[in-house]
Structure formats: C-alpha cells, structure tokens
Amino acid sequence: MPGPQNRAPRRPLSVRGPRPAARIGDNSRLRIAVGRILLIGALLIAGVKLVQVQGIQAEELSAQAQKQRTTRQNIPAERGSILDRNGNQLAFSIEVRALYILPQRARKTWDDARAKDPEKYPLSYEDHSREVARFISSTLGPEVNGEKTDEESVYQQLVKDISYEVLVSEAEPEKAAKIVAKYPAEIGSEYRSKRIYPNGDLASNIIGAANWRQDEKPPTTQGILGLENAQDNVLAGRMGRRVVDTMSGDDTLVIPNTERELVKPAPGKSLELTIDIDTQYAVQRMVTDYAAKSGAKNASAVVLDSRTGEIVAMANDKTYDPTEFGKASEDQKRNGAVSSLFEPGSVNKIVTAAAAVEYGLFKPDDVLSVPGSIKVADRIIRDAWNHPTVPMSFTGVFAKSSNVGTLLAAQEVGKERYAEMLQKFGLGKRTQSGVPAEEAGVVPPLGQWSGSTFGNLPIGQGLSMTLLQMTGMYQAIANDGLRIPPRLVRAEIGEEGARSEKQRPEGVRVVSPETAKTVRDMFRSVTQSDPRDPNQSGTGRQAALPGYQIAGKTGTAQQIDQTCKCYSQSQYWITFAGILPADNPRYVVGIMLDAPSGTPFSTSAAPLFHDIATFLTQRFQIPLSTEQTPYVQLQK
C-alpha cells in the first residue's frame, strides 16, 4: 500500500487568489479623455461668448470702447533757467496747473449716479455745479492772471454743453490739488509751465522769449526768440512718458485722474551767461537815454572783458517784454549789436595804426606832412576840416582823425598786408560768440578791390561790421595784441548743480604785445584836451575820465542815400570804441549811433562812453591809473 504523498493543501473555494497587475496606461487615457471633454466645453462657452460679443453686444461694447481708451503721452520736462555770471536769474520756469472739466461727461455721470441713488445725490447737476463753482472761486480768488474765476464765470463754464473746457490755465499747483481732491470725478488737472522773466525787458534782445505751446504735440514750453530759441535743445531737457485714458477717441481729452507715469522726464540744463545783470541794466538805460538825446534811430553798446573776451553787457535802445513778445515790433526784437551792419568810419583807423607799427614803418613821434586832400585813383579824399599841408605826428594823425594822414600811412603798409590785417582783426566773418542772429559783415576780397577801394577801407568806408566785431578789434589791442573771440554762454548747469564750463575760444595773434601797447598809448591822445590850442586836442576829449587813462577812437561814417545810391551828406553812423584803463586794460566799450541828428549830442558818442566808463570803474572798483595820460604834441 503506497505511502502518503506530499501535496499542497487545497484552498477553500470561497477565497479568491491575488488580482492580476493593472495594465500600464489605463489612468493616462482616462485623464486625456476628461481633458478633452473640458476643453470642448470651454471652447463651446467661448464660442457662445464670442457670438454674444460680436453679435448681440457688439454695438454697445463698441460705443464704450469709442468713449474711452488708453493713450500714451509725453510728459514735458522742467525747462532750464538762464542766469547771469553771478547766478542771478534772467529767465526761469514755474510749474502751474490748468484745471479743466469734460462738461458733457460730468453731467451724464452725475445724472446716472443720481438716478441710481437719489438719496445720495439729491442735487441736480446745475445745483451741484454751483457748489463746485463756489469752492473753486473761494480757493483761487476772483481772477488768476487775467482769467476770471469768480463763481458765476466758473459756473457758466461747468454747465456748457461741450466736451471739454479749460477753467483756468495757470493755477497754483497746491490750490489746483485741493480742488481736484475735493471733486476728483469732475475736475482734472493738467501740468503746464510758465516762463518768468523777473527783470522785464532787461537783456530781452539777447535772452529772447519762450512760452507754453498748447498747440504743440505734445504741449510744451518752446523757445521762440533769442537764446531761448537758439539753445532750446539744451534748456528743454528730455520728455518723459505716461499713460492716460482719453475720451471719444480724442487723445487730447484726458479723463480726470487717469494718468499713470511710465518714464520720468529729465529736466533741461540751465545756462550761465557772461552778462553782469547790474552792468546790463545800467548800460541799457544809458543807451536808451542817449539815443533819445541824440535823435538816433537806433543805438547799441557792448562791454567786453578785455582779458577773456566775455560779453559783460550788450544793450540796445529798443527792447521788449518777453512775456508779451507778440506785441513787439521787428525792430524791438532785433539785437542790433550783432544784426545791424554799418560802416565804422574812423574807428577802423586802428587797423592802419596797428599795421604800420607792427611792420616798423612808423613810430609815434614820426612827423608826416599832411595835405588837406589826397587823390586815390579817381577819388579825392579830404580831411573833416580845411587846412593846408601841416606837419602832424603819427600819433596826431589818429588823435585828430586825419583821413589824409591815415591814407598816407596805409599806402606805406600796402594792400596785401592791410588786407591780411583786416582778417586778423576778425572782420568779414562771424565771431562765433553764441549770440543768436549774428551777422558776418562784409569785407571785399583783395582780388575784387577797385582802384579807389584802398582809399575807402583805411578810413572805415566800403566795408561793414557789427558792433560786436568792432568792439572785438579794440579788445585785441587791449589784450596785448591777442584777440579772444567774444562769448556769451559761460557754462551749462545740470541736475544737482553739476556745472560744465564752456571751453574758452583760442586767441588769435593780431600784433605783438609791444605793438599793442604802442597803439594803446598813441590812442590815449584821442581824449586829450588843450584849451590853449585846439590843434592839440583829440576828437574824443569828451570821453576822458579823471584819474584814468583812456584810449579810444571816434568814428563818423556816411550812410548810403537810397535815392541816389551814393553817400549821404546828412545821415551818418556815429561810433566810438574805448579801452579802460589804457595802462592796465580791464574793459572795452563799443558804441554805435544810427543817424543821430538835431541835437548837441548828435555828433559824438564820446559822452556816452564817459558815462559807461564811470559806471564800470565804480561797479568793479577799478583802481586809478598810476599816472595821468602824458601830453602829446599832435600838430607841429
């Protein structure tokens, strides 16, 4: 009988074995299926919404979008100031605010709010506007810079049936903020800038004018005349950017209090000028008074620092108020000191004197036999007074302003060397001073000279220059023969007072220091006075200043008579250029009078030089000359 076998015990029929493992990928397929269902649902919802927007609500939404949209705008930068050499303000900007309302929108917003909640908004729009007008008037006062802001005037603006209305253009920012904070849903505030000229018409021919231009895109302060225009890029700075909500598709109608700044504007640089405000004021007043006393059509004066060529003052008798430049005539707006060309007359004789000394042709005490007239080509040139042939010292030729003696010396210099000297003195081209609207003047090229040209140029006829150029000629002699081109802008001043000095122009050697001193000494005799013998007096004795050596030169040049196209016998340019003091030069003054007539002051600008020089000695505490001007025998 076989023995027992080793078999595994049987499992009860009611107990299941382990489940087979799940197949990979079953859950992923489930998730994908669910995602598809959701996506299809979302697309169905979006489709329904799209149909609703483009079909059912299209007209309504389009109207809303048309009423309001986002617009990017530029933000004007703060404009730089214009300062004198000592930091005194000649022009600067202040921030103001224009308060405005969108009356039609304000009325609709108020009426809609009142319809929804009459208890919260019990007043009609008219009654509410009366409250707003009362608050604005009490905050601003009845008038702001000529604009009416009394309660009734403001109310009438608030209830107009128009889309946009400016309530006031130049409100103080603090007061404007108070009003906007009180009525933010109705009143909007817009940045504006106002240009201030604290000294009125002082130096207005130089500074020019700038004002807020609302018609520009974007609105900004823009230079219109003078330096304000010529240096607009420096003064204006760099605009910023902002986002605003605008109404009715018009980018100019900004919904109140919707501005969001993106990029801050960079303020403009300030300009520091070489002008001294006190000297400018005094010279401008004296020029204006002297023009009236002399009967001149126009008058100008320039004061240069003899060592640096800097323009300390530049004045014209006609000026204007920069805040009302639109009322000024073209003659008032012109800067005659750089834009009016004239023939300088005998002031130009310094070219002959400098050339003759530089080339060793004459010494101050050399004696010339000077006849009463001289023939040059087909012209006869005479002296201003009748005289036979007389012996004059070379110094006396210029002190007495002898045309004949000057031409005798010029002939010794020669045409080529004389033409070269005119160029060295800077004539016939702009000085590059930085003064706007500067003219170049006219000097005929040597190759175009006629036979009589060399009879005109040495006595200051047949060429033209500006007053600034004429004054610059004497600056060269005052500065030991080194001409420094004049300049007006001294420095640019950026943010936080960062000062950038403008590079000084390089000097031009005209004559040697020895020649310059000799000519200065010679031209002192122009102001010499001898009551015992008129033949020993200079033509500019009225320019003399007690205690100071003065070197200078008078000038009288015939103007062109337009009827005959010939030199007039009654209309003249009267000029004077002087160096103060001659023994230690500090300042050079140039003066031009246009056609003075009918008064005792019509024949000379020397008295005006005397007055200006007197002021300069006091203003800048110029020490007295160590010696009085030595007496020189002018005519033997």
XYZ file of C-alpha atoms in Angstrom:
636
model
C 0.000 0.000 0.000
C 1.549 3.139 -1.130
C 2.529 5.667 1.484
C 1.171 9.231 1.792
C 2.215 11.875 -0.970
C 3.429 15.469 -0.222
C 0.690 17.734 -1.794
C -0.160 21.412 -1.052
C -3.313 21.828 0.973
C -6.370 22.879 -1.064
C -7.605 26.418 -0.822
C -11.187 26.873 0.189
C -13.387 27.541 -2.850
C -14.743 30.740 -1.321
C -11.338 32.557 -1.200
C -10.041 34.362 -4.362
C -6.442 34.466 -5.351
C -4.418 37.713 -5.917
C -5.631 40.140 -8.669
C -3.613 40.395 -11.832
C -1.478 43.571 -12.128
C -3.170 46.613 -13.883
C -2.045 47.402 -17.396
C 0.221 50.419 -17.819
C -1.543 53.471 -19.455
C -5.097 52.983 -18.263
C -5.080 56.185 -15.969
C -3.399 58.384 -18.629
C -6.056 57.566 -21.148
C -8.673 58.467 -18.607
C -7.103 61.848 -17.869
C -6.774 62.657 -21.567
C -10.403 61.800 -22.135
C -11.514 64.063 -19.277
C -9.277 66.887 -20.523
C -10.767 66.662 -23.964
C -14.238 66.893 -22.584
C -13.329 70.002 -20.518
C -11.561 71.664 -23.470
C -14.520 71.087 -25.719
C -16.738 72.591 -23.043
C -14.510 75.670 -22.706
C -14.470 76.165 -26.464
C -18.241 75.912 -26.557
C -18.524 78.540 -23.803
C -16.006 80.821 -25.558
C -17.862 80.413 -28.811
C -21.127 81.363 -27.197
C -19.444 84.441 -25.609
C -17.873 85.390 -28.920
C -21.220 85.252 -30.632
C -22.667 87.347 -27.844
C -19.886 89.987 -28.028
C -19.694 90.189 -31.794
C -23.369 89.950 -32.359
C -25.714 90.796 -29.526
C -23.424 93.249 -27.573
C -21.224 94.441 -30.449
C -22.821 97.871 -30.784
C -22.875 98.583 -27.060
C -19.251 97.500 -26.452
C -18.035 99.387 -29.495
C -19.641 102.542 -28.165
C -17.979 102.049 -24.778
C -14.567 101.452 -26.363
C -15.026 104.527 -28.501
C -15.740 106.620 -25.426
C -12.667 105.582 -23.510
C -9.309 104.191 -24.488
C -5.737 104.162 -23.221
C -3.326 106.670 -24.765
C 0.393 107.128 -24.363
C 1.540 110.730 -23.926
C 4.805 112.607 -23.456
C 5.438 114.437 -20.178
C 7.154 117.832 -20.604
C 10.462 118.262 -18.779
C 11.253 121.172 -16.491
C 12.938 123.873 -18.568
C 16.360 125.114 -17.510
C 16.960 128.656 -16.271
C 19.088 131.431 -17.782
C 21.441 133.071 -15.291
C 23.887 135.950 -15.329
C 27.554 135.459 -14.447
C 26.777 135.754 -10.719
C 23.844 133.340 -10.672
C 21.103 135.968 -10.838
C 18.064 134.656 -12.684
C 17.282 136.205 -16.052
C 14.685 133.594 -17.035
C 13.185 130.602 -15.234
C 10.075 128.429 -15.243
C 7.460 127.779 -12.615
C 5.023 124.880 -12.532
C 1.344 125.743 -12.911
C -1.792 123.722 -13.473
C -4.611 124.028 -15.958
C -7.903 122.993 -14.389
C -10.400 121.539 -16.839
C -13.692 119.696 -16.994
C -15.454 117.470 -19.536
C -18.907 119.071 -19.076
C -20.989 116.618 -21.108
C -19.375 113.600 -19.462
C -19.574 115.175 -15.995
C -23.296 115.869 -16.437
C -24.052 112.310 -17.636
C -22.024 110.735 -14.818
C -23.836 112.843 -12.231
C -27.264 112.218 -13.693
C -26.647 108.431 -13.884
C -25.451 108.333 -10.280
C -28.471 110.358 -9.165
C -30.861 108.030 -10.976
C -29.396 105.009 -9.193
C -29.180 106.594 -5.734
C -31.264 109.795 -5.431
C -30.792 109.912 -1.683
C -27.003 110.081 -2.030
C -27.193 112.546 -4.929
C -30.194 114.791 -4.116
C -28.993 117.865 -6.092
C -29.448 118.492 -9.793
C -26.313 118.819 -11.902
C -26.848 122.583 -12.039
C -27.068 122.893 -8.254
C -24.051 120.638 -7.841
C -22.139 122.763 -10.364
C -22.981 125.847 -8.331
C -21.332 124.227 -5.300
C -18.270 123.299 -7.347
C -18.012 126.821 -8.770
C -18.279 128.344 -5.316
C -15.454 126.168 -3.996
C -13.196 126.847 -6.982
C -13.710 130.610 -6.724
C -13.101 130.664 -2.979
C -9.896 128.650 -3.466
C -8.449 130.573 -6.433
C -9.922 134.007 -5.908
C -11.937 136.028 -8.443
C -9.122 136.212 -11.031
C -5.944 134.310 -11.928
C -3.503 136.091 -14.268
C -6.264 137.854 -16.157
C -8.636 134.853 -16.287
C -11.946 135.285 -14.461
C -12.516 132.726 -11.720
C -15.413 134.299 -9.873
C -18.288 131.980 -9.001
C -20.586 132.958 -11.867
C -17.859 132.735 -14.532
C -16.799 129.287 -13.372
C -20.396 128.098 -13.130
C -21.141 129.083 -16.716
C -18.154 127.021 -17.840
C -19.234 123.973 -15.838
C -22.711 123.817 -17.388
C -21.705 124.331 -21.023
C -22.924 121.686 -23.465
C -19.452 120.912 -24.820
C -16.977 118.061 -24.458
C -14.002 119.955 -22.993
C -13.495 123.250 -21.184
C -10.432 124.805 -19.523
C -11.499 126.584 -16.347
C -8.163 128.295 -15.643
C -4.775 127.994 -17.357
C -2.284 128.956 -14.667
C -3.472 127.887 -11.243
C -1.019 127.356 -8.403
C -0.293 123.612 -8.058
C -1.258 123.491 -4.368
C -4.611 125.156 -4.964
C -5.263 123.017 -8.017
C -4.562 119.858 -5.994
C -7.028 120.996 -3.327
C -9.762 121.450 -5.918
C -9.105 118.113 -7.644
C -9.063 116.293 -4.305
C -12.483 117.780 -3.497
C -14.041 116.953 -6.875
C -11.980 114.163 -8.471
C -14.817 112.910 -10.679
C -15.429 116.302 -12.296
C -12.245 118.398 -12.296
C -8.997 117.420 -13.991
C -5.552 118.970 -13.555
C -3.027 119.286 -16.352
C 0.665 120.168 -15.971
C 1.798 123.379 -17.579
C 4.895 125.521 -17.302
C 5.082 129.293 -17.182
C 8.231 131.162 -18.214
C 9.166 134.017 -15.890
C 11.375 136.997 -16.793
C 11.892 138.724 -13.439
C 13.688 141.736 -14.917
C 11.167 142.633 -17.593
C 12.817 143.854 -20.775
C 16.354 143.647 -19.390
C 18.587 141.958 -21.991
C 15.492 140.739 -23.807
C 17.250 141.198 -27.174
C 19.738 138.559 -26.006
C 17.588 136.227 -23.891
C 14.642 136.156 -26.255
C 11.345 134.577 -25.255
C 9.701 131.202 -24.643
C 6.145 130.285 -23.762
C 3.830 127.328 -23.284
C 2.613 125.997 -26.620
C -0.626 124.101 -26.127
C -0.885 123.533 -29.875
C 2.351 121.532 -29.976
C 2.273 117.731 -29.871
C 2.933 117.219 -27.082
C 2.272 120.627 -25.468
C 5.493 122.096 -24.094
C 7.420 125.298 -23.421
C 9.137 126.269 -26.626
C 11.831 128.869 -27.298
C 10.623 131.468 -29.771
C 13.310 134.170 -29.895
C 16.935 134.789 -28.915
C 18.810 132.347 -26.707
C 15.540 130.692 -25.697
C 15.225 129.566 -29.297
C 18.890 129.024 -30.202
C 19.552 126.939 -27.054
C 16.129 125.251 -26.938
C 17.566 121.712 -27.073
C 19.771 122.394 -24.032
C 17.116 124.194 -21.998
C 14.194 121.892 -22.841
C 15.529 118.634 -21.362
C 14.136 115.187 -22.232
C 10.440 114.368 -22.088
C 9.007 111.543 -20.006
C 6.146 109.179 -20.875
C 2.785 108.427 -19.288
C -0.425 106.524 -19.984
C -3.832 108.212 -19.723
C -7.431 107.373 -20.521
C -8.910 109.627 -23.179
C -12.453 110.354 -24.263
C -14.211 109.843 -27.568
C -11.144 108.742 -29.425
C -9.589 112.209 -28.963
C -6.115 111.921 -27.471
C -6.354 115.462 -26.097
C -9.410 114.834 -23.898
C -7.923 113.184 -20.826
C -10.338 111.707 -18.331
C -9.569 113.345 -14.961
C -7.162 111.496 -12.677
C -6.311 108.631 -15.040
C -2.611 109.455 -15.514
C -0.008 106.705 -14.916
C 3.619 107.687 -15.219
C 5.943 105.360 -17.115
C 9.205 107.282 -17.583
C 10.140 110.366 -15.607
C 11.190 113.436 -17.616
C 14.804 114.673 -17.391
C 14.994 118.414 -16.619
C 16.795 120.758 -19.001
C 20.148 122.347 -18.270
C 20.500 125.941 -17.153
C 22.726 128.429 -18.965
C 25.144 130.679 -17.126
C 25.878 133.730 -19.234
C 28.819 136.115 -19.155
C 26.405 139.040 -18.718
C 26.544 141.012 -15.474
C 22.984 141.976 -14.618
C 23.875 145.292 -12.927
C 26.100 146.402 -15.798
C 23.479 145.333 -18.324
C 20.843 147.369 -16.530
C 22.988 150.492 -16.324
C 24.253 150.332 -19.912
C 20.808 149.584 -21.308
C 19.356 152.593 -19.507
C 22.181 154.897 -20.626
C 21.956 153.754 -24.263
C 18.206 154.325 -24.305
C 18.578 157.807 -22.799
C 21.405 158.781 -25.161
C 19.513 157.583 -28.228
C 16.687 159.931 -27.266
C 19.076 162.839 -26.551
C 20.969 162.407 -29.817
C 17.946 161.798 -32.030
C 19.387 158.464 -33.201
C 17.127 155.990 -34.983
C 18.852 153.144 -33.159
C 21.677 152.844 -30.652
C 23.725 149.976 -29.210
C 26.623 149.431 -26.821
C 28.809 146.434 -25.984
C 31.094 145.919 -22.983
C 33.771 143.212 -23.241
C 36.152 141.884 -20.637
C 39.456 142.802 -22.273
C 41.264 139.702 -20.972
C 38.691 136.999 -21.704
C 36.536 138.463 -24.460
C 33.435 137.746 -22.379
C 30.387 139.899 -23.083
C 29.667 141.743 -19.853
C 26.846 143.834 -21.331
C 25.146 144.136 -24.703
C 22.424 146.754 -24.850
C 20.103 148.272 -27.448
C 17.838 151.256 -27.084
C 14.835 149.243 -28.292
C 13.713 146.245 -26.238
C 10.501 144.363 -25.446
C 8.706 142.465 -22.705
C 9.373 138.725 -23.308
C 6.040 137.791 -21.731
C 4.262 139.804 -24.442
C 6.647 139.369 -27.360
C 3.728 139.140 -29.760
C 3.131 142.862 -29.263
C 6.754 143.795 -30.086
C 7.811 145.172 -33.467
C 10.549 143.524 -35.512
C 12.812 146.468 -34.694
C 12.281 145.893 -30.965
C 13.013 142.176 -31.199
C 16.240 142.589 -33.181
C 19.588 142.584 -31.373
C 21.189 145.482 -33.215
C 24.581 144.917 -31.599
C 25.059 141.778 -33.723
C 22.477 142.060 -36.503
C 22.888 145.663 -37.685
C 25.730 146.164 -40.154
C 27.320 149.592 -40.506
C 30.397 151.262 -41.875
C 32.581 152.082 -38.866
C 34.244 155.251 -40.087
C 37.403 156.414 -38.341
C 37.160 153.751 -35.625
C 38.588 151.454 -38.312
C 41.782 153.529 -38.466
C 43.204 151.372 -35.704
C 43.920 148.743 -38.403
C 46.281 151.137 -40.201
C 47.906 152.225 -36.950
C 48.498 148.642 -35.810
C 49.853 147.523 -39.200
C 52.200 150.498 -39.584
C 53.691 149.987 -36.117
C 53.851 146.182 -36.431
C 55.802 146.379 -39.690
C 58.150 149.045 -38.338
C 57.030 151.717 -40.776
C 56.222 154.474 -38.274
C 56.885 155.418 -34.679
C 54.507 157.501 -32.565
C 56.610 160.669 -32.814
C 57.371 160.423 -36.544
C 56.201 163.511 -38.403
C 54.137 163.343 -41.584
C 53.447 166.253 -43.940
C 49.704 166.014 -44.299
C 47.952 167.988 -47.055
C 44.273 168.883 -46.878
C 43.345 166.265 -49.501
C 44.712 163.266 -51.343
C 43.792 161.580 -54.617
C 43.318 157.822 -54.688
C 42.517 156.524 -58.164
C 39.573 158.626 -59.323
C 38.616 159.872 -55.845
C 39.623 162.929 -53.873
C 39.600 162.304 -50.103
C 39.682 165.249 -47.719
C 40.008 165.751 -44.011
C 36.977 166.791 -42.000
C 38.417 170.273 -41.580
C 40.093 172.548 -44.099
C 43.837 173.005 -43.665
C 46.962 173.470 -45.726
C 49.787 170.973 -45.628
C 50.686 170.655 -41.954
C 53.205 168.574 -40.030
C 51.457 166.011 -37.829
C 52.969 163.408 -35.595
C 51.981 159.843 -36.400
C 50.070 159.894 -33.090
C 48.421 163.175 -34.087
C 47.124 161.659 -37.335
C 44.825 159.394 -35.311
C 44.156 161.756 -32.430
C 42.872 164.374 -34.860
C 41.377 161.664 -37.116
C 43.050 162.809 -40.314
C 41.799 160.830 -43.314
C 44.674 162.054 -45.451
C 47.345 161.171 -42.893
C 45.802 157.714 -42.406
C 45.864 157.038 -46.162
C 49.487 158.143 -46.400
C 50.368 155.588 -43.716
C 48.154 152.893 -45.308
C 49.954 153.303 -48.629
C 53.193 152.522 -46.852
C 51.615 149.387 -45.372
C 50.426 148.205 -48.796
C 47.270 146.471 -49.930
C 48.333 142.876 -49.225
C 49.487 143.488 -45.666
C 46.485 145.694 -44.975
C 44.066 143.014 -46.224
C 45.821 140.434 -44.042
C 45.460 142.694 -41.003
C 41.721 143.043 -41.592
C 41.444 139.246 -41.446
C 43.469 139.031 -38.248
C 41.123 141.524 -36.612
C 38.283 139.104 -37.405
C 36.362 141.234 -39.881
C 34.169 139.728 -42.569
C 33.180 136.636 -40.562
C 31.035 135.875 -37.556
C 32.697 135.955 -34.169
C 31.034 132.646 -33.095
C 30.097 134.387 -29.854
C 26.952 132.337 -29.292
C 24.753 135.431 -29.624
C 21.789 134.499 -31.855
C 21.232 136.169 -35.240
C 24.813 137.413 -35.558
C 25.795 138.791 -38.953
C 29.224 138.364 -40.551
C 29.754 141.804 -42.037
C 31.287 142.444 -45.444
C 34.938 142.947 -46.348
C 35.659 142.948 -50.096
C 38.248 140.296 -51.049
C 41.576 141.695 -52.157
C 41.072 140.333 -55.667
C 37.926 142.442 -56.053
C 39.379 145.773 -54.957
C 38.981 148.610 -57.421
C 41.396 151.492 -57.694
C 39.572 153.551 -55.071
C 38.922 150.699 -52.606
C 42.198 151.338 -50.817
C 41.098 154.945 -50.410
C 37.953 153.831 -48.560
C 38.857 150.904 -46.312
C 41.543 152.580 -44.156
C 39.139 155.376 -43.229
C 36.291 152.953 -42.452
C 34.181 153.155 -45.597
C 33.496 150.422 -48.142
C 33.273 147.636 -45.538
C 30.691 146.776 -42.916
C 30.769 145.179 -39.475
C 28.685 144.621 -36.387
C 29.202 146.472 -33.145
C 30.415 143.262 -31.520
C 33.092 142.865 -34.202
C 34.160 146.485 -33.828
C 34.472 146.140 -30.057
C 36.442 142.909 -30.560
C 39.056 144.789 -32.629
C 39.837 147.023 -29.665
C 39.797 144.026 -27.324
C 42.766 142.667 -29.296
C 44.747 145.876 -28.738
C 43.700 145.976 -25.075
C 44.816 142.346 -24.610
C 48.403 142.853 -25.796
C 47.591 142.009 -29.397
C 45.772 138.708 -28.728
C 42.179 138.751 -29.981
C 39.913 136.460 -27.966
C 36.663 135.746 -29.852
C 33.816 137.056 -27.692
C 31.468 134.603 -25.998
C 28.101 134.802 -24.277
C 27.488 131.385 -22.654
C 29.892 130.694 -19.805
C 28.667 127.305 -18.563
C 25.864 124.745 -18.596
C 24.446 123.655 -15.237
C 22.795 120.245 -14.964
C 20.961 118.382 -12.226
C 22.083 118.966 -8.642
C 24.183 121.944 -9.769
C 26.657 119.975 -11.894
C 28.499 122.742 -13.751
C 30.095 122.234 -17.158
C 32.325 125.144 -18.144
C 32.206 126.003 -21.826
C 35.594 125.805 -23.477
C 37.152 129.198 -23.963
C 37.906 130.037 -27.593
C 41.545 130.106 -28.647
C 43.088 133.511 -29.150
C 44.277 134.918 -32.468
C 47.563 136.798 -32.519
C 46.913 140.067 -34.349
C 50.031 142.051 -33.432
C 52.862 141.720 -30.934
C 52.418 142.847 -27.322
C 54.840 145.695 -27.986
C 52.801 146.928 -30.943
C 49.557 146.691 -28.973
C 50.975 148.778 -26.126
C 52.324 151.366 -28.551
C 48.950 151.714 -30.263
C 47.150 151.957 -26.889
C 49.494 154.721 -25.838
C 49.006 156.535 -29.137
C 45.226 156.364 -28.937
C 45.235 157.932 -25.459
C 45.742 161.253 -27.218
C 42.277 160.940 -28.783
C 40.861 162.040 -25.409
C 43.479 164.762 -24.946
C 42.213 168.306 -24.405
C 44.219 171.542 -24.694
C 42.097 174.655 -24.100
C 45.006 176.871 -25.186
C 45.458 175.315 -28.631
C 42.587 173.406 -30.316
C 45.100 171.913 -32.744
C 46.488 169.864 -29.860
C 43.108 168.403 -28.782
C 41.828 164.990 -29.813
C 38.430 164.294 -31.333
C 37.200 162.291 -28.318
C 38.080 164.555 -25.423
C 34.526 164.159 -24.003
C 35.363 160.510 -23.317
C 38.125 161.442 -20.866
C 37.683 160.219 -17.301
C 39.551 161.988 -14.496
C 42.023 159.692 -12.780
C 42.062 157.099 -15.582
C 43.970 156.734 -18.803
C 41.516 156.231 -21.656
C 42.498 155.004 -25.110
C 39.888 155.142 -27.824
C 38.745 156.364 -31.204
C 35.818 158.327 -32.571
C 34.152 157.467 -35.849
C 31.813 159.156 -38.318
C 30.740 157.276 -41.446
C 28.410 158.464 -44.160
C 25.353 156.335 -44.763
C 24.065 155.428 -48.207
C 21.377 157.683 -49.620
C 18.914 155.244 -51.187
C 17.604 157.829 -53.658
C 20.925 158.367 -55.409
C 22.756 155.223 -54.224
C 25.561 157.497 -53.100
C 26.988 158.614 -49.755
C 24.619 160.896 -47.853
C 25.680 164.356 -46.735
C 23.293 164.362 -43.773
C 22.943 160.809 -42.428
C 25.847 159.243 -40.500
C 26.803 156.359 -38.274
C 28.492 157.756 -35.171
C 30.813 155.301 -33.390
C 33.235 155.158 -30.501
C 35.451 152.399 -29.131
C 37.449 152.793 -25.938
C 39.771 150.926 -23.568
C 39.500 151.356 -19.790
C 42.064 151.937 -18.342
C 44.660 152.188 -21.110
C 47.603 151.475 -18.805
C 46.043 148.325 -17.314
C 43.093 147.306 -19.521
C 40.070 145.751 -17.899
C 37.161 146.574 -20.196
C 36.492 147.588 -23.782
C 33.387 149.550 -24.729
C 31.971 149.889 -28.245
C 29.131 152.267 -29.180
C 27.123 152.826 -32.361
C 24.519 155.534 -33.022
C 22.407 155.188 -36.149
C 21.716 158.525 -37.883
C 21.593 160.869 -34.867
C 20.535 164.402 -35.743
C 19.220 167.707 -34.494
C 20.752 167.916 -31.009
C 24.088 168.850 -29.395
C 24.654 165.107 -28.761
C 24.290 164.140 -32.431
C 27.942 164.473 -33.431
C 29.730 162.201 -30.951
C 29.296 159.060 -28.865
C 32.211 160.039 -26.605
C 29.952 161.408 -23.816
C 28.125 158.082 -23.674
C 31.430 156.245 -23.344
C 32.343 158.569 -20.465
C 29.120 157.663 -18.634
C 29.518 153.926 -19.185
C 33.192 154.013 -18.163
C 32.305 155.925 -14.993
C 29.845 153.198 -14.036
C 32.360 150.422 -14.754
C 35.006 151.978 -12.506
C 32.522 152.092 -9.641
C 30.849 148.730 -10.250
C 34.124 146.819 -10.458
C 36.207 149.094 -8.217
C 38.855 149.652 -10.882
C 41.991 151.239 -9.354
C 43.011 154.666 -10.582
C 45.763 154.838 -13.173
C 49.195 155.183 -11.629
C 49.985 158.108 -13.946
C 47.955 160.660 -15.809
C 47.957 160.475 -19.591
C 51.072 162.290 -20.816
C 50.516 165.336 -23.002
C 51.469 164.782 -26.650
C 52.037 167.380 -29.347
C 49.758 166.365 -32.153
C 50.493 169.026 -34.730
C 53.814 170.773 -35.130
